[in-house]
Coordinates of C-alpha atoms in Angstrom, one line a residue:
Chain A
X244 CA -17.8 -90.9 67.2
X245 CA -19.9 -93.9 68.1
X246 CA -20.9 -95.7 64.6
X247 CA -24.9 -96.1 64.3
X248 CA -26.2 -99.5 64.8
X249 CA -27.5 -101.2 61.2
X250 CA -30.2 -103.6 61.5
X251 CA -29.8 -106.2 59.0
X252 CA -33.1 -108.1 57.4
X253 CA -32.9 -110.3 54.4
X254 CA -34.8 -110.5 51.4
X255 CA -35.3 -112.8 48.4
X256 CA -32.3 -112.2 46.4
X257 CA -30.0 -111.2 49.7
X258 CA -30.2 -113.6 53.0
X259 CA -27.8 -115.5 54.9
X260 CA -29.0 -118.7 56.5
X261 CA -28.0 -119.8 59.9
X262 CA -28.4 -123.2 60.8
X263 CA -27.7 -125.8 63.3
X264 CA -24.8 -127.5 65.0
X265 CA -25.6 -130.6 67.4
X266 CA -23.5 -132.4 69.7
X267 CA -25.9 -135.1 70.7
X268 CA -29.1 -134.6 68.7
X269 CA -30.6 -134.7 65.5
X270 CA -30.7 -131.5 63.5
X271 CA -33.9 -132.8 61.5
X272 CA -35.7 -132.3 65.1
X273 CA -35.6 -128.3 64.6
X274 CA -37.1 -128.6 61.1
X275 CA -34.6 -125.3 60.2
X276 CA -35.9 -123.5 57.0
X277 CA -34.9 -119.5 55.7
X278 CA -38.3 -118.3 54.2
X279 CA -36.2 -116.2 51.6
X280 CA -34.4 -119.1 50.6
X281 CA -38.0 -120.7 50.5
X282 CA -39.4 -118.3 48.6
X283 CA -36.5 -118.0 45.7
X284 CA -37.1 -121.7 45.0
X285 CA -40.6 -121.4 44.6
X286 CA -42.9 -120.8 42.0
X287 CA -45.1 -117.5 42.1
X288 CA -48.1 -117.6 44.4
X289 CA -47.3 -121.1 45.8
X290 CA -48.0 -121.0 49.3
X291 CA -45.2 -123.2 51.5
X292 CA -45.4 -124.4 55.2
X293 CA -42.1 -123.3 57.1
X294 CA -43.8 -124.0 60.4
X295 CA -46.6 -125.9 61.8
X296 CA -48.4 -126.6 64.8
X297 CA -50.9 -129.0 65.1
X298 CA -53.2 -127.4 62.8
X299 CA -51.8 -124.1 62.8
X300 CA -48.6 -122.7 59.9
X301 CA -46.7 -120.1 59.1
X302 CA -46.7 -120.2 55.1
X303 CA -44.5 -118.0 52.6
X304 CA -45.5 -117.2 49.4
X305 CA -43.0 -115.8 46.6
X306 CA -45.5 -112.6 45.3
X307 CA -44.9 -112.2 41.6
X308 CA -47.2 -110.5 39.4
X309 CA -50.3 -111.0 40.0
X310 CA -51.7 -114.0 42.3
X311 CA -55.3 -115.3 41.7
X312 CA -57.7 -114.2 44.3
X313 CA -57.7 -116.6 47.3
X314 CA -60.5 -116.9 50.2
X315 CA -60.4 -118.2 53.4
X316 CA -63.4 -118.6 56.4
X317 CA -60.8 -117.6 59.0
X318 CA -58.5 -114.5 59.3
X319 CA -55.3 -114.4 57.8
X320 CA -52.4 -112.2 58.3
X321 CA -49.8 -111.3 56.3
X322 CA -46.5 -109.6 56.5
X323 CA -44.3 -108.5 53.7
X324 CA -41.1 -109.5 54.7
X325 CA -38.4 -107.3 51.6
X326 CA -40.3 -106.0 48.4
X327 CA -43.4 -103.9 48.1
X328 CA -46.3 -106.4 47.5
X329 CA -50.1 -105.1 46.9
X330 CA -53.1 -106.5 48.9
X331 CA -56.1 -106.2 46.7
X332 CA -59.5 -107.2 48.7
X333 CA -62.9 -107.9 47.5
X334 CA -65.9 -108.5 48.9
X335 CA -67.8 -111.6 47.1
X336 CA -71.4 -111.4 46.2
X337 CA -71.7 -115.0 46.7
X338 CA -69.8 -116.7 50.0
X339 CA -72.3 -120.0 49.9
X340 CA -68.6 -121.1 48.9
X341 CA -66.9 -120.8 51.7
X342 CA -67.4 -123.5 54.4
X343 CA -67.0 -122.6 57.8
X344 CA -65.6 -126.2 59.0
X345 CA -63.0 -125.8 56.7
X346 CA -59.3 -124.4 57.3
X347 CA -57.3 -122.7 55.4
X348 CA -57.3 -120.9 52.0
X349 CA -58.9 -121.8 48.5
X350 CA -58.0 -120.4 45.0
X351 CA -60.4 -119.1 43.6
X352 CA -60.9 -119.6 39.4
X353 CA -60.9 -116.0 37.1
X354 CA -62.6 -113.0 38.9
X355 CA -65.0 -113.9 41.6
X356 CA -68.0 -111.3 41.5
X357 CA -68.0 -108.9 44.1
X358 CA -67.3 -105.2 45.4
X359 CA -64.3 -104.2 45.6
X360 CA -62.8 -103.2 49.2
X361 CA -60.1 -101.5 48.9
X362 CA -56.1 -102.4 48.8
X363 CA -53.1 -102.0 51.1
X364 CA -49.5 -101.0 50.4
X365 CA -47.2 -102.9 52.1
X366 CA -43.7 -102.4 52.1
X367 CA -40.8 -104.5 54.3
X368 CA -42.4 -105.4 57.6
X369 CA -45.9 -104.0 57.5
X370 CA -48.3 -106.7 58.4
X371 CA -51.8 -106.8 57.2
X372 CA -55.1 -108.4 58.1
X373 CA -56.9 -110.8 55.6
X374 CA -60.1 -110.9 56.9
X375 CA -62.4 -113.8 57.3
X376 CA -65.0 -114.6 53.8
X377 CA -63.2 -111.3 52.3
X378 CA -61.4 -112.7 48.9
X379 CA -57.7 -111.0 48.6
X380 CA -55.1 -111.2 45.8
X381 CA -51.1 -110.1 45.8
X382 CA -49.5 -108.0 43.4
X383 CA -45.6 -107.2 42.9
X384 CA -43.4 -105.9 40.3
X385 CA -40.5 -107.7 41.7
X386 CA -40.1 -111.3 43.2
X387 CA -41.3 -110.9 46.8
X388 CA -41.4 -112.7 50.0
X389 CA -44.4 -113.0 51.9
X390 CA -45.0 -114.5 55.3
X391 CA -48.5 -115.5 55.9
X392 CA -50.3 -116.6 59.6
X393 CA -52.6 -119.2 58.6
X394 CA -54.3 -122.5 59.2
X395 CA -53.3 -125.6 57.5
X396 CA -55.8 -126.4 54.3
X397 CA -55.8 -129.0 51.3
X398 CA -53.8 -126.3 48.7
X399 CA -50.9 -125.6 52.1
X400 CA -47.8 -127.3 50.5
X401 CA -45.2 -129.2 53.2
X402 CA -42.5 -130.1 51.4
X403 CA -40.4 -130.2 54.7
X404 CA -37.7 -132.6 53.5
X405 CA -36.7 -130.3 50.5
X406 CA -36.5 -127.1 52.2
X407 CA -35.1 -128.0 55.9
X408 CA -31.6 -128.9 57.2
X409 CA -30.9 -132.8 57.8
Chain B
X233 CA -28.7 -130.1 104.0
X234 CA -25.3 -129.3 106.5
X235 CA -26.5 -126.3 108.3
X236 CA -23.1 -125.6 109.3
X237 CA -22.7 -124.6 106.0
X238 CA -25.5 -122.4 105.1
X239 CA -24.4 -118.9 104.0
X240 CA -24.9 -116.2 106.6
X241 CA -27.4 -113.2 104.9
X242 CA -27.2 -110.0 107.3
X243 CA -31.4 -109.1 106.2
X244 CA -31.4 -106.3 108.7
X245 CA -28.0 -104.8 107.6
X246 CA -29.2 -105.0 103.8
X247 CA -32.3 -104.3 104.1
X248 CA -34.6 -107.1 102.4
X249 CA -37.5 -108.9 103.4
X250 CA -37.0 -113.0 103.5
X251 CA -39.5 -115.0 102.0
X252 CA -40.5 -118.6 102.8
X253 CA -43.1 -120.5 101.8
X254 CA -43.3 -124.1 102.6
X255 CA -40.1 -125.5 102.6
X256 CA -38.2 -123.2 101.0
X257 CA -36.7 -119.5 102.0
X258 CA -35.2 -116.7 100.2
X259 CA -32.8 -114.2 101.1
X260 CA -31.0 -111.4 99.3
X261 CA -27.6 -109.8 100.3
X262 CA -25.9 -106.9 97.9
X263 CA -24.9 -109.1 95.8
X264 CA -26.7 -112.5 95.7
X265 CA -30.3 -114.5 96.0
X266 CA -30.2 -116.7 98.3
X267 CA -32.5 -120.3 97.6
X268 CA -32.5 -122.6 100.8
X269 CA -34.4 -125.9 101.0
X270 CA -34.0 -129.2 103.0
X271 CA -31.4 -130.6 100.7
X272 CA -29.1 -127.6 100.6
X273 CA -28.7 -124.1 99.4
X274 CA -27.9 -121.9 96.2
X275 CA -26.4 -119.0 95.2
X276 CA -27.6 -117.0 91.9
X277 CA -26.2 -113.4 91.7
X278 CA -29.3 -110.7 92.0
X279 CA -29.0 -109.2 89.1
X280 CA -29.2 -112.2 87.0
X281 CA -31.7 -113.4 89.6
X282 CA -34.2 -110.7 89.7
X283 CA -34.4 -110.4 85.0
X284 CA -35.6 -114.3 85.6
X285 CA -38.0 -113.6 88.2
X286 CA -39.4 -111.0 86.4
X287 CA -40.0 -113.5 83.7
X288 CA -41.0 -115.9 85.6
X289 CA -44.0 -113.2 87.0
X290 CA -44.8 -111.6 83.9
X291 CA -45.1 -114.9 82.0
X292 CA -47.5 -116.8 84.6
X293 CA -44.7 -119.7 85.1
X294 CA -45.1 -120.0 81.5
X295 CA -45.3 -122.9 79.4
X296 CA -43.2 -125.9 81.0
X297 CA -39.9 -124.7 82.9
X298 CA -38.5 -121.7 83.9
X299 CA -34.7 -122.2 84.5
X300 CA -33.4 -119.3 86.6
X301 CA -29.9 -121.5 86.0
X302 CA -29.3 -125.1 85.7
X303 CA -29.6 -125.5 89.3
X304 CA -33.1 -123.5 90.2
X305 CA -36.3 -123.1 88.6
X306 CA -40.2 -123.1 88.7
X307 CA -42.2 -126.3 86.2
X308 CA -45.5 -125.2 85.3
X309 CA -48.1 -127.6 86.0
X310 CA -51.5 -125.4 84.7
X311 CA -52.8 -124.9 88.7
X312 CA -49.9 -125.9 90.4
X313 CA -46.4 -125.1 89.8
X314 CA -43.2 -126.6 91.0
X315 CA -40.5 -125.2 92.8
X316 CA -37.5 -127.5 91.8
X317 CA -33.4 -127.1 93.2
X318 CA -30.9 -129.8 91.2
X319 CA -33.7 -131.8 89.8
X320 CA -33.2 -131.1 86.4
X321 CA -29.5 -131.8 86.3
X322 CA -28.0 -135.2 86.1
X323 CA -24.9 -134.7 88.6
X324 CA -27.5 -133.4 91.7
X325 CA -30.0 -136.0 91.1
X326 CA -27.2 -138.6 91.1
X327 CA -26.2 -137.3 94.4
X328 CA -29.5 -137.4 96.0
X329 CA -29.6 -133.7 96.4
X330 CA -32.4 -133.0 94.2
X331 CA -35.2 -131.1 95.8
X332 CA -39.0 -130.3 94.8
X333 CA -41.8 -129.1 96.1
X334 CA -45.1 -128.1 94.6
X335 CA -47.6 -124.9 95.4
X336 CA -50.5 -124.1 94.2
X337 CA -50.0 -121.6 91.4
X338 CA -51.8 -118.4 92.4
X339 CA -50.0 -118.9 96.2
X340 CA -46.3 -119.1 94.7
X341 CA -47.0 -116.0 92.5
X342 CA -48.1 -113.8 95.1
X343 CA -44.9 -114.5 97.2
X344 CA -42.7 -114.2 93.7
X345 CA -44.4 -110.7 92.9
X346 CA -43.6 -109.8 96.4
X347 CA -40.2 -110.7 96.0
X348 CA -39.5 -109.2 93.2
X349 CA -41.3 -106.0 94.3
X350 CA -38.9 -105.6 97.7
X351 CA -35.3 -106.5 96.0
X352 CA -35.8 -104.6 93.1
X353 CA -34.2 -101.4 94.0
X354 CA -34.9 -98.1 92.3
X355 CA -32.9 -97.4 88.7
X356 CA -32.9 -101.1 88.2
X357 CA -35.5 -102.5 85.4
X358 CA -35.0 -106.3 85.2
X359 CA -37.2 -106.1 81.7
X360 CA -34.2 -103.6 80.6
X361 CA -31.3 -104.4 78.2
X362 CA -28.2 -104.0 80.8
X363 CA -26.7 -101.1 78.7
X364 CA -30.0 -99.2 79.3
X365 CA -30.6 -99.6 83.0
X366 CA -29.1 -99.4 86.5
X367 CA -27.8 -101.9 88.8
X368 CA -29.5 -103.9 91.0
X369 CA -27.2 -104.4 93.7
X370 CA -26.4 -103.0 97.2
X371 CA -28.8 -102.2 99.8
X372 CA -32.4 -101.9 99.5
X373 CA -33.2 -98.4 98.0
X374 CA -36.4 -97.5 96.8
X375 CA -38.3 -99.6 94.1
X376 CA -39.5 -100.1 90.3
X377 CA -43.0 -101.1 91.0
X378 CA -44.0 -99.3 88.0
X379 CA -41.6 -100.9 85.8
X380 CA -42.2 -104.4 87.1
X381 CA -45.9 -104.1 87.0
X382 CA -45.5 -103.1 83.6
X383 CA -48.6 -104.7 81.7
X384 CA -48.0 -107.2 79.1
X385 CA -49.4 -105.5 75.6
X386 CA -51.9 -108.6 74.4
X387 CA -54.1 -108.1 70.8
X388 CA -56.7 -110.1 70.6
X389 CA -57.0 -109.8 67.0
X390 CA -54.7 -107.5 65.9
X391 CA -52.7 -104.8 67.1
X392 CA -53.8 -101.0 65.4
X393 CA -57.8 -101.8 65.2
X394 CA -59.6 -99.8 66.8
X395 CA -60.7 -101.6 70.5
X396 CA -57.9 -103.6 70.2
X397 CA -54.5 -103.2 71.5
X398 CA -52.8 -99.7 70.5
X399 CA -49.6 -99.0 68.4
X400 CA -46.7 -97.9 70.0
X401 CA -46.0 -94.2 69.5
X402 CA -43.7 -91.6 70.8
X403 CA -46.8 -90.4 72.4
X404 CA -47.8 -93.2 74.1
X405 CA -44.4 -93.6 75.4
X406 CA -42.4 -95.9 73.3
X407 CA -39.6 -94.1 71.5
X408 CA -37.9 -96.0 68.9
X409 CA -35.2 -97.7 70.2
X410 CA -31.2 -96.7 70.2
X411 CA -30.6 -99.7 68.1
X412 CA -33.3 -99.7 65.8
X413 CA -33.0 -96.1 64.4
X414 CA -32.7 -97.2 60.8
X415 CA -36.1 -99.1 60.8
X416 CA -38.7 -96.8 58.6
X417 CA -41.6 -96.1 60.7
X418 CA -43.7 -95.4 57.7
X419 CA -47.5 -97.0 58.3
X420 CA -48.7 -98.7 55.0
X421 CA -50.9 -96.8 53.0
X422 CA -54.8 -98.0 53.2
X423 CA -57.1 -97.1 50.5
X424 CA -60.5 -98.5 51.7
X425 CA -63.7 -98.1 48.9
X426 CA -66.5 -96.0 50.6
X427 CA -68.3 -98.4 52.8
X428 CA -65.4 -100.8 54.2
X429 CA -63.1 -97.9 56.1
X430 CA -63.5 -100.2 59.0
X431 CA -62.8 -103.5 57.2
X432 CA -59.1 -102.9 55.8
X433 CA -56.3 -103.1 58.7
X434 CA -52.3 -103.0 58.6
X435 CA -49.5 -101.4 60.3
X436 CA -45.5 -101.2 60.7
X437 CA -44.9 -103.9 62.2
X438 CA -41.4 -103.9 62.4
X439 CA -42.0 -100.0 63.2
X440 CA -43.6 -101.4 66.5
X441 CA -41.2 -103.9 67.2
X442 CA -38.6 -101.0 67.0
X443 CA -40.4 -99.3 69.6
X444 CA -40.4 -102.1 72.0
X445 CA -38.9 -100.8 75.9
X446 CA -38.3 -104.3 76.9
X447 CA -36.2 -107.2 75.9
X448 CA -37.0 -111.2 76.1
X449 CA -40.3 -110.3 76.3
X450 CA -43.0 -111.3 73.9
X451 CA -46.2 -109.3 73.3
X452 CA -48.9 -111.0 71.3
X453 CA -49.3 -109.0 67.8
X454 CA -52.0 -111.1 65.8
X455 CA -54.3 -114.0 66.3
X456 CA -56.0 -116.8 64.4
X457 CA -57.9 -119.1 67.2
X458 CA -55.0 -120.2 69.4
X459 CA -52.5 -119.3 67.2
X460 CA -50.4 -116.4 68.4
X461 CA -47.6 -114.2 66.9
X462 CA -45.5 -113.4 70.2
X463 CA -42.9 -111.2 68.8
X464 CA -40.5 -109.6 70.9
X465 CA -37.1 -107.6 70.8
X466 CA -33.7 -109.7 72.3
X467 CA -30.5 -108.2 73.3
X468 CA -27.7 -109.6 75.1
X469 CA -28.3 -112.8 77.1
X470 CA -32.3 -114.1 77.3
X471 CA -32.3 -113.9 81.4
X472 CA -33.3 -118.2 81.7
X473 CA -33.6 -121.6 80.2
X474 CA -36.9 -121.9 78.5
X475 CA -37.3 -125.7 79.3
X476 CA -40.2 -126.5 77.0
X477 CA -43.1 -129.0 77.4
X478 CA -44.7 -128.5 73.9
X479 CA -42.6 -127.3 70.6
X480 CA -42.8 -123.8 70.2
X481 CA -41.4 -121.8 66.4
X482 CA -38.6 -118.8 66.5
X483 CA -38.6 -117.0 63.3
X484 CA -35.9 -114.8 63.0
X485 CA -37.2 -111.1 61.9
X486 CA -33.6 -109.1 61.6
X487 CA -30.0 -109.7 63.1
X488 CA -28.9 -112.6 64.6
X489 CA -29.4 -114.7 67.7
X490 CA -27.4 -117.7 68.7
X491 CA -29.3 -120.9 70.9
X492 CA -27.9 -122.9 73.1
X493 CA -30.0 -126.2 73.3
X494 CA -29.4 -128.0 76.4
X495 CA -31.3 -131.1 77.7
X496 CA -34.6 -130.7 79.2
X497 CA -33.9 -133.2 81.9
X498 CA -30.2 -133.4 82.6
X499 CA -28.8 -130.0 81.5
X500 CA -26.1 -131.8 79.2
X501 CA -25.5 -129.4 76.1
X502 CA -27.3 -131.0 72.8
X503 CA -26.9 -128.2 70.3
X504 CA -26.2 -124.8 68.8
X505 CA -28.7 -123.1 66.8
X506 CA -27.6 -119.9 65.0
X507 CA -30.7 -117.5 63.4
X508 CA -30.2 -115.3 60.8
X509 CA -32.9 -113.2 59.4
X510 CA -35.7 -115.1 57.8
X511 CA -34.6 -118.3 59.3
X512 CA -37.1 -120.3 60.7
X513 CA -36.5 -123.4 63.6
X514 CA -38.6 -125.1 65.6
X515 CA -37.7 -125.5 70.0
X516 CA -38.4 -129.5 70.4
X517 CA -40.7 -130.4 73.6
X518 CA -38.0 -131.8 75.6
X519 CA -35.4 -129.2 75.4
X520 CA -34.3 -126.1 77.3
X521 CA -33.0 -123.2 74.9
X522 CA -31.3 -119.9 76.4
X523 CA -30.3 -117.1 73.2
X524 CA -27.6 -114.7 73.3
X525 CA -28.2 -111.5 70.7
X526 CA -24.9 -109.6 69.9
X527 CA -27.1 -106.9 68.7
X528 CA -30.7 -105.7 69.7
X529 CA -32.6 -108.2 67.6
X530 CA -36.6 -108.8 66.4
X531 CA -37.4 -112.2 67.1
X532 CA -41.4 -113.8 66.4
X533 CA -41.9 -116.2 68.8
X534 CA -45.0 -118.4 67.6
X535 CA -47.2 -120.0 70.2
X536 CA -50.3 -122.2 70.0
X537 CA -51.8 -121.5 73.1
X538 CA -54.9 -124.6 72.6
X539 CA -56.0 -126.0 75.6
X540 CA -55.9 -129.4 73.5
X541 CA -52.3 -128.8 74.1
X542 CA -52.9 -128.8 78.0
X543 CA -54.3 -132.4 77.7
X544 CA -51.9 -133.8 75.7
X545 CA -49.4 -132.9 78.2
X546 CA -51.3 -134.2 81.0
X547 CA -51.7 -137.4 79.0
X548 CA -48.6 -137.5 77.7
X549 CA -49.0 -137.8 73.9
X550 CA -47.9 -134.4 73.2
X551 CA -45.3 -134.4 70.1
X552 CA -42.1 -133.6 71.1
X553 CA -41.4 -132.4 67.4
X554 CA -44.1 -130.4 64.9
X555 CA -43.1 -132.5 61.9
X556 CA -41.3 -135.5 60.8
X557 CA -39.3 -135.9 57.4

């Protein structure tokens, strides 16, 4: 009998990181990360560049608890990448806040007034839209690992040189 | 090149059309593709031949090079694209045989789609894994134009919203695949408040990469501005060299996929890149990478697609790396 075939995915607390072997280059050059690895080193609800381009990154934030509601003038997406995490949108009364000629998120302070949307389930791979001027917050009951298609902003943390091979 | 020694291709025997255009002709026999130009000739076998064409079609020439093999390929020039033979490898361009000659983009496609249309023959899908197709060699029998013409599935915000492109289904014609049969194909649940139904959006996305009929071939899932989640499903050997001209991101969804990095301008090998899930690495500007997948494989290939990116190419300040450290 022919076995099945397992696909294997990682997770927070269970990855195994690759890397990379040169002959004649400099591993620095492929700015190599594992987003589980950079999620169990970080603190809840920090949000951490593991790829850039130009303006454009790829963030991952460790969802713990709950995160404070964060805002963005762009669209955001989001994929839950091993635990069940909790999207939690809201629609804000006031969005005089949010400055179209800026990228990337803002945290916002306590509970912004507004409606409430609605909220999404997510479990391992589902991906989600953040919409554009629409406040969002996370919620898990275990340390998870998010994986976020963003813009670059002022609160985007590179910390490059602590979490890629050299 | 020594004509004496150009191969001999039987077309009226086997069955395929030649192609020239400008200085360069190819053939196809049972077994091989033929690529003749003024400064000599090269053999690729067809099968290995016709999965990079298809690329090569299905990708508009892509970004940078093509390398059907370190010998032949195409270089994207935005308008014009080059057909190159030994020009990218140190040992032919030290012995003069280096060959290149440019066409105007929309000219060298046609012939390319034609191409690929006549040697494909029928049971053969170049897009295929090469456990889940037929062969492609031996004479000319019937074709795969639908296969080959298959249309690229692009979102322009986000796959699943209505308008937008569609999820894959068993309906629609994209069962999950023979090596993905353990991936839950549960959708998230949505609980929208009365009045923003049409505001809240998510799906399986590793549910729809499960379902993906093709390999090394990236759809485009979600988009921010320029920025573009290309994800696609791998198996076995990715059918060219992706010589880049700007960096491009591979983040590792599940399995494993080993990259061999090779020099953008001479061929000489320059690394080994081994991807695990959740790893994350970055393809330099001046490199060619080719992946080998033990196992089918989801692979997010991330693309910034900015024009701005076209200009700095053209004036030559494009970063060759997305970050220093």
């Amino acid at each position: 009998m022919v076995a099945a075939y397992k696909t294997v995915f990682g997770s927070i607390d269970d990855y195994r990181k690759g890397g990379v072997e040169c002959l004649n280059d400099d591993p620095k050059r492929y700015v190599y990360s594992n987003m589980f690895e950079v999620a169990a080193n970080s603190r809840p609800h920090e949000r951490i560049a593991v790829a850039r381009n130009l303006d454009y990154t790829i963030e991952v934030c460790r969802a713990e608890g709950l995160s404070p509601w964060m805002v963005c003038a762009h669209d955001e997406f989001v994929v839950a990448m091993d635990y069940d995490v909790t999207v939690h949108y809201r629609k804000l009364d006031d969005e005089s806040g949010i400055d179209d000629s800026k990228d990337g998120f803002r945290t916002l302070a306590g509970e912004p007034a507004g409606r409430a949307m609605g909220r999404i389930f997510l479990k391992r791979g589902h991906q989600a839209l953040l919409p554009e001027k629409r406040a969002y917050r996370f919620e898990a009951s275990r340390p998870a690992t998010l994986m976020l298609q963003s813009v670059s902003g002022p609160e985007t943390q590179e910390k490059w040189a602590d979490i890629c091979q050299k | 090149m020594n004509q004496q020694l150009k191969c001999t291709v039987d077309s009226a025997a086997v069955g395929y059309q030649t192609f020239t255009i400008g200085q360069v002709k190819f053939e196809r026999c049972e077994y091989f593709a033929y690529i003749n130009c003024p400064k000599g000739e090269h053999l690729i076998p067809i099968d290995a031949f016709l999965r990079a064409l298809m690329r090569d079609v299905a990708w508009g020439f892509f970004y940078g090079t093509v390398a059907f093999d370190d010998v032949f390929g195409t270089t994207n020039h935005y308008g014009n694209v080059d057909i190159y033979l030994g020009s990218k490898h140190s040992e032919w361009v030290k012995a003069g045989r280096d060959y290149v000659e440019n066409f105007k983009s929309d000219l060298l496609m046609a012939l390319f789609r034609a191409m690929l249309s006549d040697w494909t023959n029928a049971g053969f899908d170049p897009f295929a894994a090469p456990q889940e197709t037929g062969t492609a060699f031996g004479r000319k029998h019937g074709n795969e134009d639908s296969l080959i013409n298959r249309k690229r599935e692009v979102a322009r915000r986000m796959v699943g919203i209505p308008g937008d492109a569609a999820l894959r289904s068993d309906d629609t014609g994209f069962p999950v695949n023979r090596a993905f049969l353990d991936v839950d194909q549960q959708q998230p649940v949505i609980q929208a408040e009365p009045g923003f139904e049409g505001e809240l959006h998510a799906y399986n996305f590793f549910g729809y990469l499960a379902r993906s009929a093709v390999t090394w071939n990236p759809s485009v899932v979600s988009v921010i501005r320029q920025s573009l989640f290309c994800p696609t499903t791998e198996e076995f050997i990715l059918p060219i060299d992706h010589g880049n001209d700007r960096v491009e991101w591979f983040i590792q969804l599940s399995d494993e996929i080993v990259w061999d990095i090779k020099d953008g301008a001479t061929s000489a090998p320059k690394a080994k890149v081994t991807m695990r899930a959740g790893d994350v690495c970055a393809m330099p500007g001046d490199i060619r990478h080719k992946g080998q997948s033990p196992k089918r494989s989801m692979l997010l290939v991330w693309e910034n697609a900015s024009p701005q990116i076209m200009d700095m190419i053209r004036d030559g300040t494009v970063p060759m790396v997305p970050v220093t450290f």
